[in-house]
Tab-separated table of C-alpha atoms and ligand atoms in Angstrom:
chain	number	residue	atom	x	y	z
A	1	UNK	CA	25.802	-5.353	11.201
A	2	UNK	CA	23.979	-2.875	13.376
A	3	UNK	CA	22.209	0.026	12.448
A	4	UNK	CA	24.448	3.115	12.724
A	5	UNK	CA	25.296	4.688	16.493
A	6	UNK	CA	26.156	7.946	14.873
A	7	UNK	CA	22.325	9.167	14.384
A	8	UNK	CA	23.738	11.340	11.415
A	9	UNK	CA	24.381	8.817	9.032
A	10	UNK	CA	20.959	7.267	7.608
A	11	UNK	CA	20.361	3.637	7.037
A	12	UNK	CA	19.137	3.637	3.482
A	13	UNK	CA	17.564	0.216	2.081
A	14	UNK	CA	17.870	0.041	-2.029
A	15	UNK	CA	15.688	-1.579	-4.741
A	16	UNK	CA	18.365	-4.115	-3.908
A	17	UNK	CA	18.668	-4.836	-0.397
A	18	UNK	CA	14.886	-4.555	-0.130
A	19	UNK	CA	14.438	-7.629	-2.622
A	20	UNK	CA	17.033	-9.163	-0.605
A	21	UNK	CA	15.811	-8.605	2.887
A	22	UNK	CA	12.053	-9.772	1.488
A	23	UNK	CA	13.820	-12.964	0.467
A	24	UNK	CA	15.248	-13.177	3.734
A	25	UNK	CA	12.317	-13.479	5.494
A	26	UNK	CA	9.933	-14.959	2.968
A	27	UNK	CA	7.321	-13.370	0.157
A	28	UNK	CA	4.192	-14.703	2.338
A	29	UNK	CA	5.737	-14.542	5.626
A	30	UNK	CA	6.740	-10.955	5.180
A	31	UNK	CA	3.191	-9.972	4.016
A	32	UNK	CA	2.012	-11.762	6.923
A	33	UNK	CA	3.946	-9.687	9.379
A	34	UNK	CA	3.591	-6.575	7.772
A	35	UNK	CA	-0.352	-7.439	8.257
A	36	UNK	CA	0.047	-8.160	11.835
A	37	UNK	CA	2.270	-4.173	11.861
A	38	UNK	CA	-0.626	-2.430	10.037
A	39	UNK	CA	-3.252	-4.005	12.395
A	40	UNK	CA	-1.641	-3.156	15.810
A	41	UNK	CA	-1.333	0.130	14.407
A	42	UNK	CA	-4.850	0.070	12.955
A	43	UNK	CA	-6.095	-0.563	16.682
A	44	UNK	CA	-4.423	2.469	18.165
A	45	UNK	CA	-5.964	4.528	15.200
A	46	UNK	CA	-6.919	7.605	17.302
A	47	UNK	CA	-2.954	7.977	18.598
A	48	UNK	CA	-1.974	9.085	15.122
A	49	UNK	CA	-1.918	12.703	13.002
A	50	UNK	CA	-4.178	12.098	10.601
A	51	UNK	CA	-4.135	14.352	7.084
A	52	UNK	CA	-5.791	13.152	3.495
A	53	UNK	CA	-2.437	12.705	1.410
A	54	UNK	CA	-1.232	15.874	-0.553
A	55	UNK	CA	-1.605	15.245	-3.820
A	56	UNK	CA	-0.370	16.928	-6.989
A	57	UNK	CA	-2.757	16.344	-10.009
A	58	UNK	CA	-1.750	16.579	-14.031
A	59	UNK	CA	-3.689	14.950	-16.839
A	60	UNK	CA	-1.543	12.293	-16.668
A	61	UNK	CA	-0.986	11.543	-13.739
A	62	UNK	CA	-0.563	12.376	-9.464
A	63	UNK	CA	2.505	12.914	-7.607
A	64	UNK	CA	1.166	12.305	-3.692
A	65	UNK	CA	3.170	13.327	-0.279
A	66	UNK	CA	1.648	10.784	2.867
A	67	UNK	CA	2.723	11.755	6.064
A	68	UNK	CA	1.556	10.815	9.594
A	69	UNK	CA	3.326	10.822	12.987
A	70	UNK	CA	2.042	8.634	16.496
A	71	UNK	CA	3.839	11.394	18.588
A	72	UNK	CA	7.379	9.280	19.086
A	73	UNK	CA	7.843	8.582	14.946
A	74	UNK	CA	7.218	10.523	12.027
A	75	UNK	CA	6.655	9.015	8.655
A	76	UNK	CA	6.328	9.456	5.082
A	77	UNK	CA	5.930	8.833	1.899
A	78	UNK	CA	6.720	10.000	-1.406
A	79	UNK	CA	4.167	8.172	-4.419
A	80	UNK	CA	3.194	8.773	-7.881
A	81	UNK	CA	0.610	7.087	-9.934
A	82	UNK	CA	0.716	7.505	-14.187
A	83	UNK	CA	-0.713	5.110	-15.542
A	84	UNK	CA	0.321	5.790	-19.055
A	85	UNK	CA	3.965	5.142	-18.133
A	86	UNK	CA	3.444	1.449	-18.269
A	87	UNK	CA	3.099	2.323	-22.572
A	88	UNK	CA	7.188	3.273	-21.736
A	89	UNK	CA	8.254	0.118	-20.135
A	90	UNK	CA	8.163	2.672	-16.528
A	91	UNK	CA	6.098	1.490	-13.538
A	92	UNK	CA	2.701	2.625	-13.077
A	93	UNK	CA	3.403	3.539	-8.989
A	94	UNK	CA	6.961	4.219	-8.008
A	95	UNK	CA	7.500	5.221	-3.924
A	96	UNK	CA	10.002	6.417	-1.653
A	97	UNK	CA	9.815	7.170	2.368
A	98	UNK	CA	11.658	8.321	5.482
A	99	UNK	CA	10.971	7.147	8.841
A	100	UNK	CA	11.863	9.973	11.690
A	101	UNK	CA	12.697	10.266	15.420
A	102	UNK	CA	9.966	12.865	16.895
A	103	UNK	CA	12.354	13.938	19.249
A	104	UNK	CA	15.075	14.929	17.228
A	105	UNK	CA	13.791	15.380	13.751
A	106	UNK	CA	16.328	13.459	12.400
A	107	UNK	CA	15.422	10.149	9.339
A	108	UNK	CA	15.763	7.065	11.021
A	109	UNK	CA	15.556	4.964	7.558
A	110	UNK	CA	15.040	6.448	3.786
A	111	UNK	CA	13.851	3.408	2.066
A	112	UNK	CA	12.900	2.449	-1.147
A	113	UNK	CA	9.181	1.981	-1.410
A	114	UNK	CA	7.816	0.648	-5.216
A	115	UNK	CA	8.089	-3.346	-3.396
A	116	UNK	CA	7.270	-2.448	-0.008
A	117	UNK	CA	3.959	-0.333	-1.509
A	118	UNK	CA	3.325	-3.896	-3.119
A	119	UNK	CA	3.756	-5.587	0.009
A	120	UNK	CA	1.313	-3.011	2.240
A	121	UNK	CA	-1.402	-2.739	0.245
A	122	UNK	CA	-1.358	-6.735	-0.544
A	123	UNK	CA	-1.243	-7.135	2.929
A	124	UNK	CA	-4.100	-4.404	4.172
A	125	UNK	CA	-6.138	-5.833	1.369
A	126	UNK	CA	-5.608	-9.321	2.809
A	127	UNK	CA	-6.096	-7.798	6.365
A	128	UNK	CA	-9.516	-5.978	5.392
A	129	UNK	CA	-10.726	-9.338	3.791
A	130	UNK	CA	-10.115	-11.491	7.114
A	131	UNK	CA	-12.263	-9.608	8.591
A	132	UNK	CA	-15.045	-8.552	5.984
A	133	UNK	CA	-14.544	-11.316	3.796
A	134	UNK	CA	-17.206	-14.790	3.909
A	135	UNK	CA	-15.032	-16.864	6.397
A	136	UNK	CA	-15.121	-19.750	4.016
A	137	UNK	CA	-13.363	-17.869	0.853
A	138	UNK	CA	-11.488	-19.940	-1.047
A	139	UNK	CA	-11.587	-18.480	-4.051
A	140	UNK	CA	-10.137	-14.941	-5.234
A	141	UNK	CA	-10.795	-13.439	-8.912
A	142	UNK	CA	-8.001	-11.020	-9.897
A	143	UNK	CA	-8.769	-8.655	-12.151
A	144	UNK	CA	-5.618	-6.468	-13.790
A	145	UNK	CA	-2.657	-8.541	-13.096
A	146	UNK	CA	-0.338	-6.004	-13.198
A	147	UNK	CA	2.299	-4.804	-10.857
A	148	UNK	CA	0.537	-4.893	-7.743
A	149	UNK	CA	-1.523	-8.886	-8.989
A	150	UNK	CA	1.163	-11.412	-7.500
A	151	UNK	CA	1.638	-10.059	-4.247
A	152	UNK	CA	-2.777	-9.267	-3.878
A	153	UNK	CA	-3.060	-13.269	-4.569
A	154	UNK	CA	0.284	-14.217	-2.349
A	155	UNK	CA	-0.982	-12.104	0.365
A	156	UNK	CA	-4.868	-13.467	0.107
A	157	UNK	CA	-3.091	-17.103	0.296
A	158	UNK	CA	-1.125	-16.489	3.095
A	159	UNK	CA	-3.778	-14.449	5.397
A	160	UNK	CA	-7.078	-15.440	4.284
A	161	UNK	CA	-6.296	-19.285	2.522
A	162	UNK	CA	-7.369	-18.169	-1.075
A	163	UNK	CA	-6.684	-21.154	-3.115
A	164	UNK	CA	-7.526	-20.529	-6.255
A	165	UNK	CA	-6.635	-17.595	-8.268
A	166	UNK	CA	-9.190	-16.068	-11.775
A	167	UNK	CA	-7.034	-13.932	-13.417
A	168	UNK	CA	-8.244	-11.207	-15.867
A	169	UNK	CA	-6.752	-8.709	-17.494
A	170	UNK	CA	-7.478	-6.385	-20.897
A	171	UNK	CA	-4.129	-7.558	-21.709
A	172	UNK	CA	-3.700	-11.109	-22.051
A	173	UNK	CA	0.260	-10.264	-22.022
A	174	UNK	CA	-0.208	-9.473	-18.282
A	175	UNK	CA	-1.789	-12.196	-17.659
A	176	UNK	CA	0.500	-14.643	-18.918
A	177	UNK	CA	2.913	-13.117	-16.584
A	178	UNK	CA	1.067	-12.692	-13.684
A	179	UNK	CA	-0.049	-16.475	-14.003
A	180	UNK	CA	3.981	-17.460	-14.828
A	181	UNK	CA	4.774	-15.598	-11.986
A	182	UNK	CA	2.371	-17.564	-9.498
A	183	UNK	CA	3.197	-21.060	-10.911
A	184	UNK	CA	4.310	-23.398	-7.730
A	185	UNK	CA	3.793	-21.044	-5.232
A	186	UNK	CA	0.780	-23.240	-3.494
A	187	UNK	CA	-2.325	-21.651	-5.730
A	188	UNK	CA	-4.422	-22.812	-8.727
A	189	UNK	CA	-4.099	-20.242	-11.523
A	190	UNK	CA	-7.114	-19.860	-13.440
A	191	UNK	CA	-6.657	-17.655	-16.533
A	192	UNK	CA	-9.462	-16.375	-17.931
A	193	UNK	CA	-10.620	-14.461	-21.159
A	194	UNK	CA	-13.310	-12.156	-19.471
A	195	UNK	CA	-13.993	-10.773	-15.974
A	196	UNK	CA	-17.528	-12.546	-15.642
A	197	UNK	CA	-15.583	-15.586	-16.364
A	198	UNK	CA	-13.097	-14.640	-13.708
A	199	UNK	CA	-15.814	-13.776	-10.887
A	200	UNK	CA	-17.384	-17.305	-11.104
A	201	UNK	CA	-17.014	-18.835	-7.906
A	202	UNK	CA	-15.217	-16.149	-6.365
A	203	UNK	CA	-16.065	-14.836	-2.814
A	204	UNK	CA	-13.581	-12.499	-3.111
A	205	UNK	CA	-13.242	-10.178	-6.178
A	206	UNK	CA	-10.049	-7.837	-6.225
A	207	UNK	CA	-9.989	-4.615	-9.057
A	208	UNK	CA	-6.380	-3.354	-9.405
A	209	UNK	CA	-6.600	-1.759	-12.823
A	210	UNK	CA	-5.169	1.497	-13.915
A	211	UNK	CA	-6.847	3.748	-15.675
A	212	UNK	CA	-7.623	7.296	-15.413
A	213	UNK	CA	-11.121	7.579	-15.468
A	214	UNK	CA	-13.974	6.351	-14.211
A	215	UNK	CA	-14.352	2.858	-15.454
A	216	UNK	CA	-16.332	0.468	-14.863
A	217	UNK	CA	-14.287	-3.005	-14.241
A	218	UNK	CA	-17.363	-4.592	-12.293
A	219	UNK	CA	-21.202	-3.754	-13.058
A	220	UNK	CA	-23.899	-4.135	-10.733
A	221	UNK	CA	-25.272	-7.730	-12.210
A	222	UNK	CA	-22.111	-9.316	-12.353
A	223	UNK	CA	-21.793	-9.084	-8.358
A	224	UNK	CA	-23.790	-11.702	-6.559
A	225	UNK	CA	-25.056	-11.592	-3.235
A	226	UNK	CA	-22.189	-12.342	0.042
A	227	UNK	CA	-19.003	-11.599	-2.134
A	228	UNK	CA	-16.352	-9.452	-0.695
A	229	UNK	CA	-15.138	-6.764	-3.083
A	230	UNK	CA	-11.386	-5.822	-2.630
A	231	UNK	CA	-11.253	-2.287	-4.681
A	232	UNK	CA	-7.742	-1.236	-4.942
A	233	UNK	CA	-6.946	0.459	-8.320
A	234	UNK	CA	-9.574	3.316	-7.885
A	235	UNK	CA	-7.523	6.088	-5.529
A	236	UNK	CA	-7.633	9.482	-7.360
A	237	UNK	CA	-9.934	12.058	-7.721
A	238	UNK	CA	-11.926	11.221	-11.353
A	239	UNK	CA	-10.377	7.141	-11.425
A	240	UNK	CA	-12.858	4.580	-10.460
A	241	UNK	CA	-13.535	0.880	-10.953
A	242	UNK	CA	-17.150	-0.355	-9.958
A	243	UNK	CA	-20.461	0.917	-10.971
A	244	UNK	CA	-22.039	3.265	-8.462
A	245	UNK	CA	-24.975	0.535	-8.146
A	246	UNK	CA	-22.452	-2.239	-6.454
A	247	UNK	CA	-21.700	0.840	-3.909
A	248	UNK	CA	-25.483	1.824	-3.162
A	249	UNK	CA	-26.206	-1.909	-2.172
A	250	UNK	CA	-22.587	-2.547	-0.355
A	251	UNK	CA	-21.701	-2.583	3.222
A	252	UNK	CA	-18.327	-0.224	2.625
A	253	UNK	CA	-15.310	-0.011	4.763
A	254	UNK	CA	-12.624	2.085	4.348
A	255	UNK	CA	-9.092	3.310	6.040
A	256	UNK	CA	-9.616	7.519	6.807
A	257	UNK	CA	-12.721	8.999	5.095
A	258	UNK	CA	-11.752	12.473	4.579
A	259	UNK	CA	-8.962	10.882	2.471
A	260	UNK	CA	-11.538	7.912	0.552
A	261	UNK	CA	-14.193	11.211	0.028
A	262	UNK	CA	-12.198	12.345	-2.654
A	263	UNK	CA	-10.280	9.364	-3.882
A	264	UNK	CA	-12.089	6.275	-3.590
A	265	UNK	CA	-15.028	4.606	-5.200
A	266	UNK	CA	-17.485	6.585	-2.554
A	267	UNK	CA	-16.473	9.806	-4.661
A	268	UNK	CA	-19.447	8.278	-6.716
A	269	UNK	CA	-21.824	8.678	-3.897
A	270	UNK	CA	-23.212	12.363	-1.477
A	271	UNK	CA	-20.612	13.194	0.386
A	272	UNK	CA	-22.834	11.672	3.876
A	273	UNK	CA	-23.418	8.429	2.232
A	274	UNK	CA	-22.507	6.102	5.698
A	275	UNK	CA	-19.035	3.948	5.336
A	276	UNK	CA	-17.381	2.597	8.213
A	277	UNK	CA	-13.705	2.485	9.203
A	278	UNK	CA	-11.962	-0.291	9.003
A	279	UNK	CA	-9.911	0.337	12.714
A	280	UNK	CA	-13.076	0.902	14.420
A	281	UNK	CA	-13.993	-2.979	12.851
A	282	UNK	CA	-10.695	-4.105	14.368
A	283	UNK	CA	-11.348	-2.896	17.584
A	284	UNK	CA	-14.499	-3.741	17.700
A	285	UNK	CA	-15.996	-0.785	17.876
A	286	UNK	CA	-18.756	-1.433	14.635
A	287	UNK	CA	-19.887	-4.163	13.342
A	288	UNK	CA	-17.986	-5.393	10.254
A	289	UNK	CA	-20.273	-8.090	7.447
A	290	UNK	CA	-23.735	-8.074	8.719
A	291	UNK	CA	-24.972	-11.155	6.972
A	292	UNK	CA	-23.702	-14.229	4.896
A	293	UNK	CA	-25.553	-12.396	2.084
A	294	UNK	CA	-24.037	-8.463	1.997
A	295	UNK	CA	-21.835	-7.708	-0.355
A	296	UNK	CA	-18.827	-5.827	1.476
A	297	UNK	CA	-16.566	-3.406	-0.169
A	298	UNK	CA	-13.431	-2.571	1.475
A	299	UNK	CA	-12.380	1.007	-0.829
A	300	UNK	CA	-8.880	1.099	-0.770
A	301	UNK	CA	-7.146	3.397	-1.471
A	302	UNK	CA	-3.645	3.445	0.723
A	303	UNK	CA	-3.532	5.064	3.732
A	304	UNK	CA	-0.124	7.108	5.687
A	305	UNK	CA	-0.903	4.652	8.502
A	306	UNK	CA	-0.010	1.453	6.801
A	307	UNK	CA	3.362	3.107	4.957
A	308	UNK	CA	3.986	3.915	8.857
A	309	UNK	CA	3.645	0.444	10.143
A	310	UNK	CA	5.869	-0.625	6.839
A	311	UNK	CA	8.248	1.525	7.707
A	312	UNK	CA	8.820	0.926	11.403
A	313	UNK	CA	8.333	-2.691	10.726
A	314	UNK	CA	11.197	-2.920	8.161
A	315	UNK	CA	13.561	-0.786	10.291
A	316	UNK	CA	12.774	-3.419	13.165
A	317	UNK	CA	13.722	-6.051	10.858
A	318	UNK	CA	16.816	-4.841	9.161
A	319	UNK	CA	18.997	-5.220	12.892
A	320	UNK	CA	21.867	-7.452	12.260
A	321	UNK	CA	21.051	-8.160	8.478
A	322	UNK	CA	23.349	-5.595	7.179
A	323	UNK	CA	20.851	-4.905	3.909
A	324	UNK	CA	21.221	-0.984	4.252
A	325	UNK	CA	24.350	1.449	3.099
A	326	UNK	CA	24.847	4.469	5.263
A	327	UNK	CA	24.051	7.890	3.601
A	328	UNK	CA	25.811	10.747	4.868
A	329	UNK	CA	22.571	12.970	4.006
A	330	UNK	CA	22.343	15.079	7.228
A	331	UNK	CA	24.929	17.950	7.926
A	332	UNK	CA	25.845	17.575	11.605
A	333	UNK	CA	28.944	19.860	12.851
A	334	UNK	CA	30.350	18.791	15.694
A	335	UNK	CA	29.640	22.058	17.619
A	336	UNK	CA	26.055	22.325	16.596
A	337	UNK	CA	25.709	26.157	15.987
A	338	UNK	CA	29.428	25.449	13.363
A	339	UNK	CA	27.866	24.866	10.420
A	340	UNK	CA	29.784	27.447	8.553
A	341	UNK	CA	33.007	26.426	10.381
A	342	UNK	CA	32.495	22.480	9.140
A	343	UNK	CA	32.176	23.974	5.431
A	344	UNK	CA	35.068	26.480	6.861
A	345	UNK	CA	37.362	23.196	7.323
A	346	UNK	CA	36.325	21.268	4.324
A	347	UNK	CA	37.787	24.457	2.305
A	348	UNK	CA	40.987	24.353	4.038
A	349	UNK	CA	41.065	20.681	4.009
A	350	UNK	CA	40.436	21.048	-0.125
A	351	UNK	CA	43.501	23.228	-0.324
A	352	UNK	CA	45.736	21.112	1.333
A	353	UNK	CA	44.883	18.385	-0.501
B	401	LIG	P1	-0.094	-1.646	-13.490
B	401	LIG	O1	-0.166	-0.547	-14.505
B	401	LIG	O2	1.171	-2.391	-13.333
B	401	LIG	O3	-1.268	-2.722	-13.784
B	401	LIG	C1	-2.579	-2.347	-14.055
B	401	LIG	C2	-3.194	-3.425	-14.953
B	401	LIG	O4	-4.579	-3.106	-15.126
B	401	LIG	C3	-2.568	-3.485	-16.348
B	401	LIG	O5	-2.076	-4.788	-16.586
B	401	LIG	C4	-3.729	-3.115	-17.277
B	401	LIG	O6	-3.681	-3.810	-18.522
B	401	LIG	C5	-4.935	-3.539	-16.445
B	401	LIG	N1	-6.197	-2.916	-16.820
B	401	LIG	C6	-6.430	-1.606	-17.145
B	401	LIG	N2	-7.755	-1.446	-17.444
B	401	LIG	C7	-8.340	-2.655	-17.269
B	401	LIG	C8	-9.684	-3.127	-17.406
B	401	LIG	N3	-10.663	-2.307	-17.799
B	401	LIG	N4	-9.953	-4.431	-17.140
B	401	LIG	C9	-8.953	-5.270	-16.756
B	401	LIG	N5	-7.648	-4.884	-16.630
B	401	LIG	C10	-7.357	-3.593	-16.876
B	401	LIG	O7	-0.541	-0.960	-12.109
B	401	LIG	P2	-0.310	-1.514	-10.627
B	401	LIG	O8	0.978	-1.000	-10.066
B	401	LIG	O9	-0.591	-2.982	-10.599
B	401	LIG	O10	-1.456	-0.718	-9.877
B	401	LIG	C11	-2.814	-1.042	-10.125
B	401	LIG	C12	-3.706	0.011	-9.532
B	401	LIG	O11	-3.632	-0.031	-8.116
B	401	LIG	C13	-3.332	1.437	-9.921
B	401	LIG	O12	-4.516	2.127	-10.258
B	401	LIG	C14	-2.698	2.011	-8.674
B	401	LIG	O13	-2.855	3.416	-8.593
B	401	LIG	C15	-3.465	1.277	-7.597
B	401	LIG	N6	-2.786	1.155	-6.312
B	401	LIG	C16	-3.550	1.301	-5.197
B	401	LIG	C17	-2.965	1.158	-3.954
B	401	LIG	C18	-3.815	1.251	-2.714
B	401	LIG	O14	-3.289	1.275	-1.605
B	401	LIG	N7	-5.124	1.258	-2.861
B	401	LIG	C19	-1.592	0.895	-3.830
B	401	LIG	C20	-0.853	0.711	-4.996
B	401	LIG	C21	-1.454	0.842	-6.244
């Protein structure tokens, strides 16, 4: 089935068909195009409206709005993050989006986004670490295994060769899911009962933890010399993972900095503290590890872009599957200055009926 020709009905992808369509095309393979989506668009960087996401802050939580545009498509997306909600049996980060035609304002897509936020930032973490990462990494330690855990290891596996996994996690529960969940897909699953356990042997460390505050998931002695440091779960004003001394002796890349200034793990740091941005790395325009022995930090915190590329990539990829219902969501008379006449006709049709 083809998307729809009548450019007022919207092609909307559920919970459902998105699981489907992922299955489709493969877990590993999907986060390996998606990579390959967010990296073209990464090297045409200066083409796109660029804003820090709008965020809505309560003591529990952040309700964010991510928009961006590259002049022919308009994107974005709708995220929260509570991370007391996962005490309820509710998800930690829940996300819709609409993708747009800048010509005519009107939604190409509205999509379901709680997977496909899985499947970005798995695969712009996996993207960052082929490039920052020691070129030899074979070894990733995981620590928080929640939501997000599976698809960070699936994604290192499939883009970088990680082939072992070190899970930690404060709760052993997730854990024992996240390591069920990885059994026989290609990785060794280490469990382990501490996170200096976990980072032994690791070239690549990843922090997805939830928590809002500023923690401290990795002190300064427990990171040796030439790891690469994959910090996702610090993105909110006040909610960090490492200790400022990992950051003060890091080589740090990030996506936009006016965005990572206030959200990421450089909120520690003055406000001129150099980072460098990850596109200008692609491109080639800076340098990106300077030695076998820096430690490199790629501060992640999720960026409009790469819900932009997800978005444009999974309406590309959802011609002739089918996976989408048509939502009549956008009022569109036949004369276009009739609106009142189509709600004119609706009444009359009503009383005849
Ligand atoms: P989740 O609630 O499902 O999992 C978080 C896990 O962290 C839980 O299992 C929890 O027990 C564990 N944890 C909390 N404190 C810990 C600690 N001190 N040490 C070890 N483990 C600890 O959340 P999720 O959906 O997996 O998201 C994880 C984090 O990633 C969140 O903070 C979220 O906001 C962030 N996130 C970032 C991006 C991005 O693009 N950077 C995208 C999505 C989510």
């Amino acid at each position: 089935m083809s998307l729809p020709s009548r450019t007022a009905l919207v092609p909307f992808i559920s919970v459902d068909n998105m699981m489907r369509l992922v299955l489709h095309v493969g877990i590993e393979q999907m986060m390996v195009e998606l990579a390959e989506a967010i990296e073209a668009d990464f090297r045409r960087w200066p083409q796109f409206d660029k804003t820090p996401r709008v965020a809505s802050h309560s003591d529990i939580g952040v309700i964010e709005l991510m928009p961006t545009s590259d002049g022919q498509h308009y994107g974005f997306k709708y995220v929260n993050g509570h991370p007391a909600n996962m005490r309820q049996g509710l998800q930690t980060v829940t996300a819709f989006g609409v993708l747009a035609d800048v010509a005519t304002g009107y939604p190409l897509l509205l999509s379901e986004m709680t997977i496909l936020t899985a499947l970005r930032t798995a695969a712009t973490s996996a993207m960052a670490a082929k490039w920052l990462a020691p070129c030899d990494s074979r070894v990733m330690a995981m620590i928080g295994n929640g939501a997000q855990a599976e698809f960070q290891a699936l994604a290192m596996k499939a883009i970088c060769g990680i082939e072992e996994v070190r899970l930690y996690d404060i709760d052993p529960a997730a854990t024992r899911k996240c390591a069920a969940n990885l059994a026989g897909r290609g990785l060794r699953v280490t469990p382990c009962a501490t996170a200096e356990d976990a980072i032994l042997g690791a070239q690549i460390i990843t922090t997805c933890t939830a928590d809002k505050q500023y923690a401290t998931i990795l002190t300064d002695n427990m990171v040796g010399g030439g790891v690469h440091i994959n910090a996702v779960g610090g993105d909110c004003p006040g909610k960090t993972e490492l200790h400022r001394d990992i950051l003060l002796r890091a080589g740090i890349f990030v996506e936009y900095p006016p965005q990572t200034r206030i959200e990421g793990e450089i909120q520690q740091l003055a406000p001129d503290h150099p980072v460098t941005e990850l596109w200008q790395v692609i491109t080639g325009a800076a340098p990106g590890r300077a030695s076998a022995g820096q430690v490199t930090l790629f501060d992640s915190v999720g960026f409009a872009i790469e819900d932009f590329s997800a978005l444009r990539y999974i309406h590309a990829r959802l011609q002739g599957t089918g996976l989408f219902q048509e939502l009549d969501m956008i009022a569109d008379p036949d004369e276009s200055r009739d609106l009142f006449g189509m709600l004119c006709r609706a009444e009359a049709a009503a009383r005849v009926a």
